[in-house]
Amino acid sequence: MPDQQPRLAEFLRASRARLTPRQAGLDEAGRRRVTGLRREELAMLAGVSVDYYTRLEQGRSKSASPEVLDAIAGALQLDEVERSHLQAIARPRPRRGRPAKPQRLHRATVGLLDTFQAAHRPAFVLGRRLDVLGQNRLAALLVTDFSSLPVTERNQARFVFLDPHARELYSDWEQVAADTAAMLRSDAGRHADDPALAQLVGDLSISSPAFRQLWARNRVHERSTGTKRYHHPLVGDVEVSYQALTPADDTEQRLMVYGTEPGSRSAHALQLLISGISAATPQPVPQQLRDYGTGFPAPLPRGFD
């Protein structure tokens, strides 16, 4: 099992630094060398000794009870996602006896991608490490055609941080990048012994200064609903709402479904994409494109012929 103490120590320090005395209901009087809470202030709020909390932050304590972690989470004002992450990195799962099996899409999930395509709704499936396991045609036209990439590069984080097109595509790229790094950090808390995840984080850290800065913030993020804004090179600005659904056969997959307000400019823009009105619409791709990480013919080509 990888040593989790540094992960816990880094997360505690970063979380404490983000919490101001005012947010914690403490007096801000006097000179302060830190912008966030002092260790002794956090320990007092959590009801633990300063020495014990200091050992946790310095990676010198091998364990902490769930009750103590809950108290610290409360003092740090962590949300539900952050609390889960804290528990995961403080009490990691035993190392797997063998590497995790590659994730594949169930036939029913592939069918859902087609169903959402027929409803003019972009949809794609994310797996561990933000790997893109499948997408329908409209998602490929709106974002990018992941099936055209090598299997090892079909990853949302790689696209956001390493593809120059992403900065132009996302109207609020900075927020998308921050959320992406935070989602990857959440995944790292659950899968600390995943060598592919470690390789991904290493590659991004080497190639993207923006990722390095965001990763150092130690933020975690997961959201099942929200809004995304695109500036598409063919149809202009598109705003979509999204919902993340969890397939019953694999709770570590997320079926991301996008939608637009009926009659809106964004809905019209998606209609333009799917109908191929623009002469610049991408050419069809082979009908029987396989090896999409699914075990089935890739859902992307359906509707292209």
PDB file of C-alpha atoms in Angstrom:
ATOM      1  CA  MET A   1       0.000   0.000   0.000  1.00  0.00           C
ATOM      2  CA  PRO A   2       1.403   3.430  -0.893  1.00  0.00           C
ATOM      3  CA  ASP A   3       2.264   5.632   2.042  1.00  0.00           C
ATOM      4  CA  GLN A   4      -0.842   7.786   2.513  1.00  0.00           C
ATOM      5  CA  GLN A   5       0.591   9.980   5.260  1.00  0.00           C
ATOM      6  CA  PRO A   6       1.996  12.609   2.847  1.00  0.00           C
ATOM      7  CA  ARG A   7      -1.356  12.758   1.010  1.00  0.00           C
ATOM      8  CA  LEU A   8      -3.218  13.317   4.260  1.00  0.00           C
ATOM      9  CA  ALA A   9      -0.695  15.887   5.474  1.00  0.00           C
ATOM     10  CA  GLU A  10      -0.851  17.863   2.216  1.00  0.00           C
ATOM     11  CA  PHE A  11      -4.645  17.865   2.166  1.00  0.00           C
ATOM     12  CA  LEU A  12      -4.904  19.032   5.771  1.00  0.00           C
ATOM     13  CA  ARG A  13      -2.403  21.832   5.251  1.00  0.00           C
ATOM     14  CA  ALA A  14      -4.083  23.043   2.063  1.00  0.00           C
ATOM     15  CA  SER A  15      -7.559  22.922   3.615  1.00  0.00           C
ATOM     16  CA  ARG A  16      -6.432  24.802   6.726  1.00  0.00           C
ATOM     17  CA  ALA A  17      -4.740  27.481   4.609  1.00  0.00           C
ATOM     18  CA  ARG A  18      -8.012  28.146   2.761  1.00  0.00           C
ATOM     19  CA  LEU A  19     -10.071  28.698   5.938  1.00  0.00           C
ATOM     20  CA  THR A  20      -9.833  32.219   7.355  1.00  0.00           C
ATOM     21  CA  PRO A  21     -10.380  33.099  11.025  1.00  0.00           C
ATOM     22  CA  ARG A  22     -13.476  35.068  10.042  1.00  0.00           C
ATOM     23  CA  GLN A  23     -14.972  32.033   8.297  1.00  0.00           C
ATOM     24  CA  ALA A  24     -14.245  29.969  11.405  1.00  0.00           C
ATOM     25  CA  GLY A  25     -15.775  32.567  13.715  1.00  0.00           C
ATOM     26  CA  LEU A  26     -12.473  33.465  15.381  1.00  0.00           C
ATOM     27  CA  ASP A  27     -10.931  36.799  16.304  1.00  0.00           C
ATOM     28  CA  GLU A  28      -8.598  38.162  13.625  1.00  0.00           C
ATOM     29  CA  ALA A  29      -6.874  40.637  15.945  1.00  0.00           C
ATOM     30  CA  GLY A  30      -3.090  40.757  16.016  1.00  0.00           C
ATOM     31  CA  ARG A  31      -0.437  40.078  13.396  1.00  0.00           C
ATOM     32  CA  ARG A  32      -0.694  36.787  11.522  1.00  0.00           C
ATOM     33  CA  ARG A  33       2.014  35.075   9.512  1.00  0.00           C
ATOM     34  CA  VAL A  34      -0.508  32.838   7.750  1.00  0.00           C
ATOM     35  CA  THR A  35      -3.631  33.719   5.769  1.00  0.00           C
ATOM     36  CA  GLY A  36      -5.569  30.725   7.039  1.00  0.00           C
ATOM     37  CA  LEU A  37      -6.007  29.246  10.484  1.00  0.00           C
ATOM     38  CA  ARG A  38      -3.089  28.427  12.722  1.00  0.00           C
ATOM     39  CA  ARG A  39      -2.612  24.788  13.700  1.00  0.00           C
ATOM     40  CA  GLU A  40      -3.535  25.523  17.304  1.00  0.00           C
ATOM     41  CA  GLU A  41      -6.757  27.216  16.175  1.00  0.00           C
ATOM     42  CA  LEU A  42      -7.763  24.278  14.029  1.00  0.00           C
ATOM     43  CA  ALA A  43      -6.910  21.814  16.812  1.00  0.00           C
ATOM     44  CA  MET A  44      -9.055  23.798  19.247  1.00  0.00           C
ATOM     45  CA  LEU A  45     -12.022  23.816  16.853  1.00  0.00           C
ATOM     46  CA  ALA A  46     -11.652  20.069  16.249  1.00  0.00           C
ATOM     47  CA  GLY A  47     -11.276  19.251  19.942  1.00  0.00           C
ATOM     48  CA  VAL A  48      -7.914  17.509  19.578  1.00  0.00           C
ATOM     49  CA  SER A  49      -4.528  18.335  21.043  1.00  0.00           C
ATOM     50  CA  VAL A  50      -2.214  20.632  19.123  1.00  0.00           C
ATOM     51  CA  ASP A  51       0.522  17.990  19.250  1.00  0.00           C
ATOM     52  CA  TYR A  52      -1.744  15.309  17.768  1.00  0.00           C
ATOM     53  CA  TYR A  53      -2.992  17.542  14.970  1.00  0.00           C
ATOM     54  CA  THR A  54       0.551  18.696  14.224  1.00  0.00           C
ATOM     55  CA  ARG A  55       1.674  15.083  13.863  1.00  0.00           C
ATOM     56  CA  LEU A  56      -1.160  14.475  11.394  1.00  0.00           C
ATOM     57  CA  GLU A  57      -0.173  17.505   9.319  1.00  0.00           C
ATOM     58  CA  GLN A  58       3.467  16.503   9.368  1.00  0.00           C
ATOM     59  CA  GLY A  59       2.749  12.908   8.379  1.00  0.00           C
ATOM     60  CA  ARG A  60       4.052  11.545  11.681  1.00  0.00           C
ATOM     61  CA  SER A  61       0.834   9.880  12.852  1.00  0.00           C
ATOM     62  CA  LYS A  62      -0.006   6.514  11.342  1.00  0.00           C
ATOM     63  CA  SER A  63      -3.737   6.520  12.023  1.00  0.00           C
ATOM     64  CA  ALA A  64      -6.736   8.605  13.004  1.00  0.00           C
ATOM     65  CA  SER A  65     -10.139   7.323  14.073  1.00  0.00           C
ATOM     66  CA  PRO A  66     -13.244   8.106  11.982  1.00  0.00           C
ATOM     67  CA  GLU A  67     -14.502  10.224  14.877  1.00  0.00           C
ATOM     68  CA  VAL A  68     -11.351  12.355  14.915  1.00  0.00           C
ATOM     69  CA  LEU A  69     -11.453  12.720  11.138  1.00  0.00           C
ATOM     70  CA  ASP A  70     -15.089  13.828  11.328  1.00  0.00           C
ATOM     71  CA  ALA A  71     -14.169  16.406  13.967  1.00  0.00           C
ATOM     72  CA  ILE A  72     -11.329  17.736  11.830  1.00  0.00           C
ATOM     73  CA  ALA A  73     -13.573  17.795   8.756  1.00  0.00           C
ATOM     74  CA  GLY A  74     -16.121  19.818  10.692  1.00  0.00           C
ATOM     75  CA  ALA A  75     -13.494  22.275  11.889  1.00  0.00           C
ATOM     76  CA  LEU A  76     -12.226  22.672   8.325  1.00  0.00           C
ATOM     77  CA  GLN A  77     -15.821  23.151   7.095  1.00  0.00           C
ATOM     78  CA  LEU A  78     -15.374  20.445   4.455  1.00  0.00           C
ATOM     79  CA  ASP A  79     -18.267  19.570   2.182  1.00  0.00           C
ATOM     80  CA  GLU A  80     -19.475  16.009   1.592  1.00  0.00           C
ATOM     81  CA  VAL A  81     -17.046  15.334  -1.260  1.00  0.00           C
ATOM     82  CA  GLU A  82     -14.108  16.685   0.745  1.00  0.00           C
ATOM     83  CA  ARG A  83     -15.107  14.632   3.791  1.00  0.00           C
ATOM     84  CA  SER A  84     -15.197  11.452   1.719  1.00  0.00           C
ATOM     85  CA  HIS A  85     -11.798  12.288   0.279  1.00  0.00           C
ATOM     86  CA  LEU A  86     -10.366  12.871   3.753  1.00  0.00           C
ATOM     87  CA  GLN A  87     -11.612   9.478   4.940  1.00  0.00           C
ATOM     88  CA  ALA A  88     -10.262   7.797   1.792  1.00  0.00           C
ATOM     89  CA  ILE A  89      -6.737   9.150   2.064  1.00  0.00           C
ATOM     90  CA  ALA A  90      -6.561   8.666   5.830  1.00  0.00           C
ATOM     91  CA  ARG A  91      -7.831   5.080   5.800  1.00  0.00           C
ATOM     92  CA  PRO A  92      -6.922   3.687   2.356  1.00  0.00           C
ATOM     93  CA  ARG A  93      -8.177   0.383   1.043  1.00  0.00           C
ATOM     94  CA  PRO A  94      -5.795  -2.593   1.074  1.00  0.00           C
ATOM     95  CA  ARG A  95      -3.749  -2.985  -2.090  1.00  0.00           C
ATOM     96  CA  ARG A  96      -5.443  -5.090  -4.752  1.00  0.00           C
ATOM     97  CA  GLY A  97      -4.005  -8.522  -5.338  1.00  0.00           C
ATOM     98  CA  ARG A  98      -4.064  -7.876  -9.082  1.00  0.00           C
ATOM     99  CA  PRO A  99      -4.478  -4.824 -11.319  1.00  0.00           C
ATOM    100  CA  ALA A 100      -8.017  -3.553 -11.788  1.00  0.00           C
ATOM    101  CA  LYS A 101      -9.747  -4.912 -14.882  1.00  0.00           C
ATOM    102  CA  PRO A 102     -10.144  -2.495 -17.786  1.00  0.00           C
ATOM    103  CA  GLN A 103     -13.534  -0.809 -17.706  1.00  0.00           C
ATOM    104  CA  ARG A 104     -15.960  -1.623 -20.489  1.00  0.00           C
ATOM    105  CA  LEU A 105     -19.391  -0.353 -21.364  1.00  0.00           C
ATOM    106  CA  HIS A 106     -22.385  -2.589 -20.865  1.00  0.00           C
ATOM    107  CA  ARG A 107     -24.482  -3.065 -23.981  1.00  0.00           C
ATOM    108  CA  ALA A 108     -27.337  -1.215 -22.284  1.00  0.00           C
ATOM    109  CA  THR A 109     -25.111   1.825 -21.761  1.00  0.00           C
ATOM    110  CA  VAL A 110     -24.131   1.796 -25.434  1.00  0.00           C
ATOM    111  CA  GLY A 111     -27.849   1.744 -26.214  1.00  0.00           C
ATOM    112  CA  LEU A 112     -28.385   4.775 -24.006  1.00  0.00           C
ATOM    113  CA  LEU A 113     -25.752   6.695 -25.948  1.00  0.00           C
ATOM    114  CA  ASP A 114     -27.739   5.989 -29.113  1.00  0.00           C
ATOM    115  CA  THR A 115     -30.995   6.952 -27.405  1.00  0.00           C
ATOM    116  CA  PHE A 116     -29.604  10.322 -26.358  1.00  0.00           C
ATOM    117  CA  GLN A 117     -28.210  10.810 -29.853  1.00  0.00           C
ATOM    118  CA  ALA A 118     -31.714  10.371 -31.270  1.00  0.00           C
ATOM    119  CA  ALA A 119     -32.969  12.917 -28.729  1.00  0.00           C
ATOM    120  CA  HIS A 120     -30.320  15.407 -29.891  1.00  0.00           C
ATOM    121  CA  ARG A 121     -28.499  15.261 -26.571  1.00  0.00           C
ATOM    122  CA  PRO A 122     -24.701  14.909 -26.414  1.00  0.00           C
ATOM    123  CA  ALA A 123     -23.630  12.091 -24.100  1.00  0.00           C
ATOM    124  CA  PHE A 124     -20.408  10.366 -23.141  1.00  0.00           C
ATOM    125  CA  VAL A 125     -19.152   7.988 -20.464  1.00  0.00           C
ATOM    126  CA  LEU A 126     -16.277   8.698 -18.092  1.00  0.00           C
ATOM    127  CA  GLY A 127     -14.480   5.971 -16.191  1.00  0.00           C
ATOM    128  CA  ARG A 128     -11.649   5.878 -13.693  1.00  0.00           C
ATOM    129  CA  ARG A 129      -8.989   8.565 -14.189  1.00  0.00           C
ATOM    130  CA  LEU A 130     -11.521  10.490 -16.336  1.00  0.00           C
ATOM    131  CA  ASP A 131     -10.942   8.051 -19.198  1.00  0.00           C
ATOM    132  CA  VAL A 132     -13.518   8.521 -21.959  1.00  0.00           C
ATOM    133  CA  LEU A 133     -15.048   5.075 -22.488  1.00  0.00           C
ATOM    134  CA  GLY A 134     -17.643   6.028 -25.089  1.00  0.00           C
ATOM    135  CA  GLN A 135     -19.520   8.928 -26.664  1.00  0.00           C
ATOM    136  CA  ASN A 136     -22.281   9.534 -29.171  1.00  0.00           C
ATOM    137  CA  ARG A 137     -21.862  11.431 -32.418  1.00  0.00           C
ATOM    138  CA  LEU A 138     -23.205  14.721 -31.115  1.00  0.00           C
ATOM    139  CA  ALA A 139     -20.751  14.718 -28.197  1.00  0.00           C
ATOM    140  CA  ALA A 140     -17.932  14.149 -30.688  1.00  0.00           C
ATOM    141  CA  LEU A 141     -19.085  17.059 -32.831  1.00  0.00           C
ATOM    142  CA  LEU A 142     -19.524  19.365 -29.841  1.00  0.00           C
ATOM    143  CA  VAL A 143     -16.300  18.557 -27.952  1.00  0.00           C
ATOM    144  CA  THR A 144     -13.868  16.263 -29.785  1.00  0.00           C
ATOM    145  CA  ASP A 145     -13.805  12.823 -31.396  1.00  0.00           C
ATOM    146  CA  PHE A 146     -12.045  10.744 -28.760  1.00  0.00           C
ATOM    147  CA  SER A 147     -12.361   7.606 -30.910  1.00  0.00           C
ATOM    148  CA  SER A 148      -9.859   9.106 -33.364  1.00  0.00           C
ATOM    149  CA  LEU A 149      -7.201   9.167 -30.636  1.00  0.00           C
ATOM    150  CA  PRO A 150      -5.005   6.305 -29.424  1.00  0.00           C
ATOM    151  CA  VAL A 151      -6.675   4.425 -26.575  1.00  0.00           C
ATOM    152  CA  THR A 152      -4.173   5.765 -24.041  1.00  0.00           C
ATOM    153  CA  GLU A 153      -5.069   9.363 -24.968  1.00  0.00           C
ATOM    154  CA  ARG A 154      -8.849   9.056 -24.658  1.00  0.00           C
ATOM    155  CA  ASN A 155      -8.949  10.985 -21.432  1.00  0.00           C
ATOM    156  CA  GLN A 156     -10.826  14.108 -20.419  1.00  0.00           C
ATOM    157  CA  ALA A 157      -7.959  15.539 -18.356  1.00  0.00           C
ATOM    158  CA  ARG A 158      -5.456  15.060 -21.175  1.00  0.00           C
ATOM    159  CA  PHE A 159      -7.823  16.882 -23.520  1.00  0.00           C
ATOM    160  CA  VAL A 160      -8.461  19.808 -21.161  1.00  0.00           C
ATOM    161  CA  PHE A 161      -4.813  20.428 -20.292  1.00  0.00           C
ATOM    162  CA  LEU A 162      -2.840  19.250 -23.324  1.00  0.00           C
ATOM    163  CA  ASP A 163      -5.028  19.937 -26.372  1.00  0.00           C
ATOM    164  CA  PRO A 164      -4.799  23.595 -27.520  1.00  0.00           C
ATOM    165  CA  HIS A 165      -8.317  23.261 -28.934  1.00  0.00           C
ATOM    166  CA  ALA A 166      -9.706  22.919 -25.412  1.00  0.00           C
ATOM    167  CA  ARG A 167      -8.717  26.441 -24.371  1.00  0.00           C
ATOM    168  CA  GLU A 168     -10.586  27.836 -27.361  1.00  0.00           C
ATOM    169  CA  LEU A 169     -13.558  25.508 -26.964  1.00  0.00           C
ATOM    170  CA  TYR A 170     -14.423  26.070 -23.303  1.00  0.00           C
ATOM    171  CA  SER A 171     -15.666  29.609 -22.707  1.00  0.00           C
ATOM    172  CA  ASP A 172     -14.653  29.287 -19.044  1.00  0.00           C
ATOM    173  CA  TRP A 173     -11.564  27.136 -19.506  1.00  0.00           C
ATOM    174  CA  GLU A 174     -10.011  28.206 -16.188  1.00  0.00           C
ATOM    175  CA  GLN A 175     -12.994  26.889 -14.226  1.00  0.00           C
ATOM    176  CA  VAL A 176     -13.174  23.710 -16.308  1.00  0.00           C
ATOM    177  CA  ALA A 177      -9.465  23.121 -15.705  1.00  0.00           C
ATOM    178  CA  ALA A 178      -9.813  23.664 -11.953  1.00  0.00           C
ATOM    179  CA  ASP A 179     -12.784  21.284 -11.762  1.00  0.00           C
ATOM    180  CA  THR A 180     -10.966  18.677 -13.865  1.00  0.00           C
ATOM    181  CA  ALA A 181      -7.873  18.707 -11.641  1.00  0.00           C
ATOM    182  CA  ALA A 182     -10.086  18.494  -8.551  1.00  0.00           C
ATOM    183  CA  MET A 183     -12.034  15.530  -9.969  1.00  0.00           C
ATOM    184  CA  LEU A 184      -8.772  13.763 -10.735  1.00  0.00           C
ATOM    185  CA  ARG A 185      -7.620  14.468  -7.171  1.00  0.00           C
ATOM    186  CA  SER A 186     -10.834  12.849  -5.872  1.00  0.00           C
ATOM    187  CA  ASP A 187     -10.122   9.787  -7.994  1.00  0.00           C
ATOM    188  CA  ALA A 188      -6.572   9.643  -6.638  1.00  0.00           C
ATOM    189  CA  GLY A 189      -7.965   9.473  -3.117  1.00  0.00           C
ATOM    190  CA  ARG A 190     -10.012   6.397  -3.996  1.00  0.00           C
ATOM    191  CA  HIS A 191      -7.327   4.674  -6.086  1.00  0.00           C
ATOM    192  CA  ALA A 192      -3.987   5.528  -4.520  1.00  0.00           C
ATOM    193  CA  ASP A 193      -2.382   2.334  -5.861  1.00  0.00           C
ATOM    194  CA  ASP A 194      -3.410   2.839  -9.512  1.00  0.00           C
ATOM    195  CA  PRO A 195      -0.201   3.024 -11.589  1.00  0.00           C
ATOM    196  CA  ALA A 196      -2.065   4.343 -14.637  1.00  0.00           C
ATOM    197  CA  LEU A 197      -3.413   7.222 -12.559  1.00  0.00           C
ATOM    198  CA  ALA A 198       0.059   7.985 -11.224  1.00  0.00           C
ATOM    199  CA  GLN A 199       1.372   7.985 -14.802  1.00  0.00           C
ATOM    200  CA  LEU A 200      -1.398  10.348 -15.905  1.00  0.00           C
ATOM    201  CA  VAL A 201      -0.729  12.803 -13.080  1.00  0.00           C
ATOM    202  CA  GLY A 202       2.987  12.648 -13.844  1.00  0.00           C
ATOM    203  CA  ASP A 203       2.469  13.307 -17.554  1.00  0.00           C
ATOM    204  CA  LEU A 204       0.160  16.246 -16.887  1.00  0.00           C
ATOM    205  CA  SER A 205       2.503  17.695 -14.266  1.00  0.00           C
ATOM    206  CA  ILE A 206       5.419  17.613 -16.703  1.00  0.00           C
ATOM    207  CA  SER A 207       3.527  18.968 -19.708  1.00  0.00           C
ATOM    208  CA  SER A 208       1.110  21.490 -18.193  1.00  0.00           C
ATOM    209  CA  PRO A 209       2.138  24.316 -15.830  1.00  0.00           C
ATOM    210  CA  ALA A 210      -1.559  25.050 -15.288  1.00  0.00           C
ATOM    211  CA  PHE A 211      -2.159  21.500 -14.086  1.00  0.00           C
ATOM    212  CA  ARG A 212       0.829  21.647 -11.734  1.00  0.00           C
ATOM    213  CA  GLN A 213      -0.538  24.786 -10.090  1.00  0.00           C
ATOM    214  CA  LEU A 214      -4.059  23.404  -9.771  1.00  0.00           C
ATOM    215  CA  TRP A 215      -2.868  20.020  -8.497  1.00  0.00           C
ATOM    216  CA  ALA A 216      -0.886  21.751  -5.772  1.00  0.00           C
ATOM    217  CA  ARG A 217      -4.088  23.343  -4.441  1.00  0.00           C
ATOM    218  CA  ASN A 218      -5.220  19.900  -3.256  1.00  0.00           C
ATOM    219  CA  ARG A 219      -8.875  20.591  -4.003  1.00  0.00           C
ATOM    220  CA  VAL A 220     -11.372  17.809  -4.614  1.00  0.00           C
ATOM    221  CA  HIS A 221     -14.541  18.086  -6.639  1.00  0.00           C
ATOM    222  CA  GLU A 222     -17.449  15.944  -7.813  1.00  0.00           C
ATOM    223  CA  ARG A 223     -20.719  17.261  -9.153  1.00  0.00           C
ATOM    224  CA  SER A 224     -23.686  15.438 -10.659  1.00  0.00           C
ATOM    225  CA  THR A 225     -25.363  18.486 -12.237  1.00  0.00           C
ATOM    226  CA  GLY A 226     -24.208  21.804 -13.612  1.00  0.00           C
ATOM    227  CA  THR A 227     -23.683  23.950 -16.688  1.00  0.00           C
ATOM    228  CA  LYS A 228     -20.983  24.020 -19.341  1.00  0.00           C
ATOM    229  CA  ARG A 229     -20.347  26.764 -21.889  1.00  0.00           C
ATOM    230  CA  TYR A 230     -18.633  26.228 -25.212  1.00  0.00           C
ATOM    231  CA  HIS A 231     -17.473  28.514 -27.996  1.00  0.00           C
ATOM    232  CA  HIS A 232     -17.737  26.151 -30.942  1.00  0.00           C
ATOM    233  CA  PRO A 233     -15.767  27.030 -34.101  1.00  0.00           C
ATOM    234  CA  LEU A 234     -18.734  26.182 -36.359  1.00  0.00           C
ATOM    235  CA  VAL A 235     -21.877  27.213 -34.498  1.00  0.00           C
ATOM    236  CA  GLY A 236     -20.657  29.733 -31.935  1.00  0.00           C
ATOM    237  CA  ASP A 237     -21.628  29.886 -28.272  1.00  0.00           C
ATOM    238  CA  VAL A 238     -23.420  26.867 -26.807  1.00  0.00           C
ATOM    239  CA  GLU A 239     -24.595  26.519 -23.205  1.00  0.00           C
ATOM    240  CA  VAL A 240     -25.669  23.104 -21.956  1.00  0.00           C
ATOM    241  CA  SER A 241     -26.837  21.743 -18.634  1.00  0.00           C
ATOM    242  CA  TYR A 242     -25.471  18.355 -17.656  1.00  0.00           C
ATOM    243  CA  GLN A 243     -26.432  15.463 -15.432  1.00  0.00           C
ATOM    244  CA  ALA A 244     -24.188  12.590 -14.375  1.00  0.00           C
ATOM    245  CA  LEU A 245     -25.853   9.171 -14.207  1.00  0.00           C
ATOM    246  CA  THR A 246     -24.275   6.049 -12.695  1.00  0.00           C
ATOM    247  CA  PRO A 247     -24.705   2.766 -14.616  1.00  0.00           C
ATOM    248  CA  ALA A 248     -25.854  -0.032 -12.333  1.00  0.00           C
ATOM    249  CA  ASP A 249     -23.197  -2.466 -13.591  1.00  0.00           C
ATOM    250  CA  ASP A 250     -20.226  -0.193 -12.764  1.00  0.00           C
ATOM    251  CA  THR A 251     -20.533   2.488 -10.096  1.00  0.00           C
ATOM    252  CA  GLU A 252     -17.167   3.941 -11.134  1.00  0.00           C
ATOM    253  CA  GLN A 253     -18.553   5.024 -14.493  1.00  0.00           C
ATOM    254  CA  ARG A 254     -20.455   8.254 -15.136  1.00  0.00           C
ATOM    255  CA  LEU A 255     -22.836   8.699 -18.045  1.00  0.00           C
ATOM    256  CA  MET A 256     -22.702  12.443 -18.730  1.00  0.00           C
ATOM    257  CA  VAL A 257     -25.807  13.715 -20.511  1.00  0.00           C
ATOM    258  CA  TYR A 258     -26.075  17.250 -21.885  1.00  0.00           C
ATOM    259  CA  GLY A 259     -29.252  19.169 -22.610  1.00  0.00           C
ATOM    260  CA  THR A 260     -30.315  22.626 -23.789  1.00  0.00           C
ATOM    261  CA  GLU A 261     -33.316  24.860 -23.179  1.00  0.00           C
ATOM    262  CA  PRO A 262     -35.947  24.045 -25.858  1.00  0.00           C
ATOM    263  CA  GLY A 263     -36.112  26.761 -28.475  1.00  0.00           C
ATOM    264  CA  SER A 264     -32.902  28.412 -27.273  1.00  0.00           C
ATOM    265  CA  ARG A 265     -29.991  29.484 -29.411  1.00  0.00           C
ATOM    266  CA  SER A 266     -27.960  26.621 -27.938  1.00  0.00           C
ATOM    267  CA  ALA A 267     -30.619  24.096 -28.952  1.00  0.00           C
ATOM    268  CA  HIS A 268     -30.531  25.508 -32.475  1.00  0.00           C
ATOM    269  CA  ALA A 269     -26.736  25.282 -32.504  1.00  0.00           C
ATOM    270  CA  LEU A 270     -26.842  21.583 -31.619  1.00  0.00           C
ATOM    271  CA  GLN A 271     -29.423  21.035 -34.338  1.00  0.00           C
ATOM    272  CA  LEU A 272     -27.062  22.654 -36.829  1.00  0.00           C
ATOM    273  CA  LEU A 273     -24.288  20.319 -35.732  1.00  0.00           C
ATOM    274  CA  ILE A 274     -26.311  17.159 -35.997  1.00  0.00           C
ATOM    275  CA  SER A 275     -27.983  18.026 -39.294  1.00  0.00           C
ATOM    276  CA  GLY A 276     -24.683  18.806 -40.987  1.00  0.00           C
ATOM    277  CA  ILE A 277     -25.864  22.165 -42.348  1.00  0.00           C
ATOM    278  CA  SER A 278     -22.363  23.599 -42.110  1.00  0.00           C
ATOM    279  CA  ALA A 279     -20.116  22.649 -44.993  1.00  0.00           C
ATOM    280  CA  ALA A 280     -17.316  22.278 -42.477  1.00  0.00           C
ATOM    281  CA  THR A 281     -18.991  19.406 -40.636  1.00  0.00           C
ATOM    282  CA  PRO A 282     -16.437  16.601 -40.067  1.00  0.00           C
ATOM    283  CA  GLN A 283     -16.470  13.742 -42.539  1.00  0.00           C
ATOM    284  CA  PRO A 284     -18.010  10.385 -41.572  1.00  0.00           C
ATOM    285  CA  VAL A 285     -15.844   7.876 -39.750  1.00  0.00           C
ATOM    286  CA  PRO A 286     -15.752   4.121 -40.435  1.00  0.00           C
ATOM    287  CA  GLN A 287     -18.954   2.345 -39.426  1.00  0.00           C
ATOM    288  CA  GLN A 288     -17.255  -0.559 -37.689  1.00  0.00           C
ATOM    289  CA  LEU A 289     -14.612   1.324 -35.715  1.00  0.00           C
ATOM    290  CA  ARG A 290     -13.750  -0.963 -32.807  1.00  0.00           C
ATOM    291  CA  ASP A 291     -11.356  -1.099 -29.882  1.00  0.00           C
ATOM    292  CA  TYR A 292     -13.058   1.854 -28.193  1.00  0.00           C
ATOM    293  CA  GLY A 293     -12.453   0.411 -24.755  1.00  0.00           C
ATOM    294  CA  THR A 294     -15.971  -1.016 -24.736  1.00  0.00           C
ATOM    295  CA  GLY A 295     -15.820  -4.511 -26.181  1.00  0.00           C
ATOM    296  CA  PHE A 296     -18.557  -3.487 -28.651  1.00  0.00           C
ATOM    297  CA  PRO A 297     -18.551  -1.537 -31.904  1.00  0.00           C
ATOM    298  CA  ALA A 298     -17.916   2.074 -30.942  1.00  0.00           C
ATOM    299  CA  PRO A 299     -21.138   4.023 -30.420  1.00  0.00           C
ATOM    300  CA  LEU A 300     -19.666   7.121 -32.046  1.00  0.00           C
ATOM    301  CA  PRO A 301     -20.023   6.075 -35.708  1.00  0.00           C
ATOM    302  CA  ARG A 302     -23.754   5.320 -35.417  1.00  0.00           C
ATOM    303  CA  GLY A 303     -25.690   7.872 -37.399  1.00  0.00           C
ATOM    304  CA  PHE A 304     -22.692   8.869 -39.537  1.00  0.00           C
ATOM    305  CA  ASP A 305     -23.576   6.729 -42.520  1.00  0.00           C
TER     306      ASP A 305
END
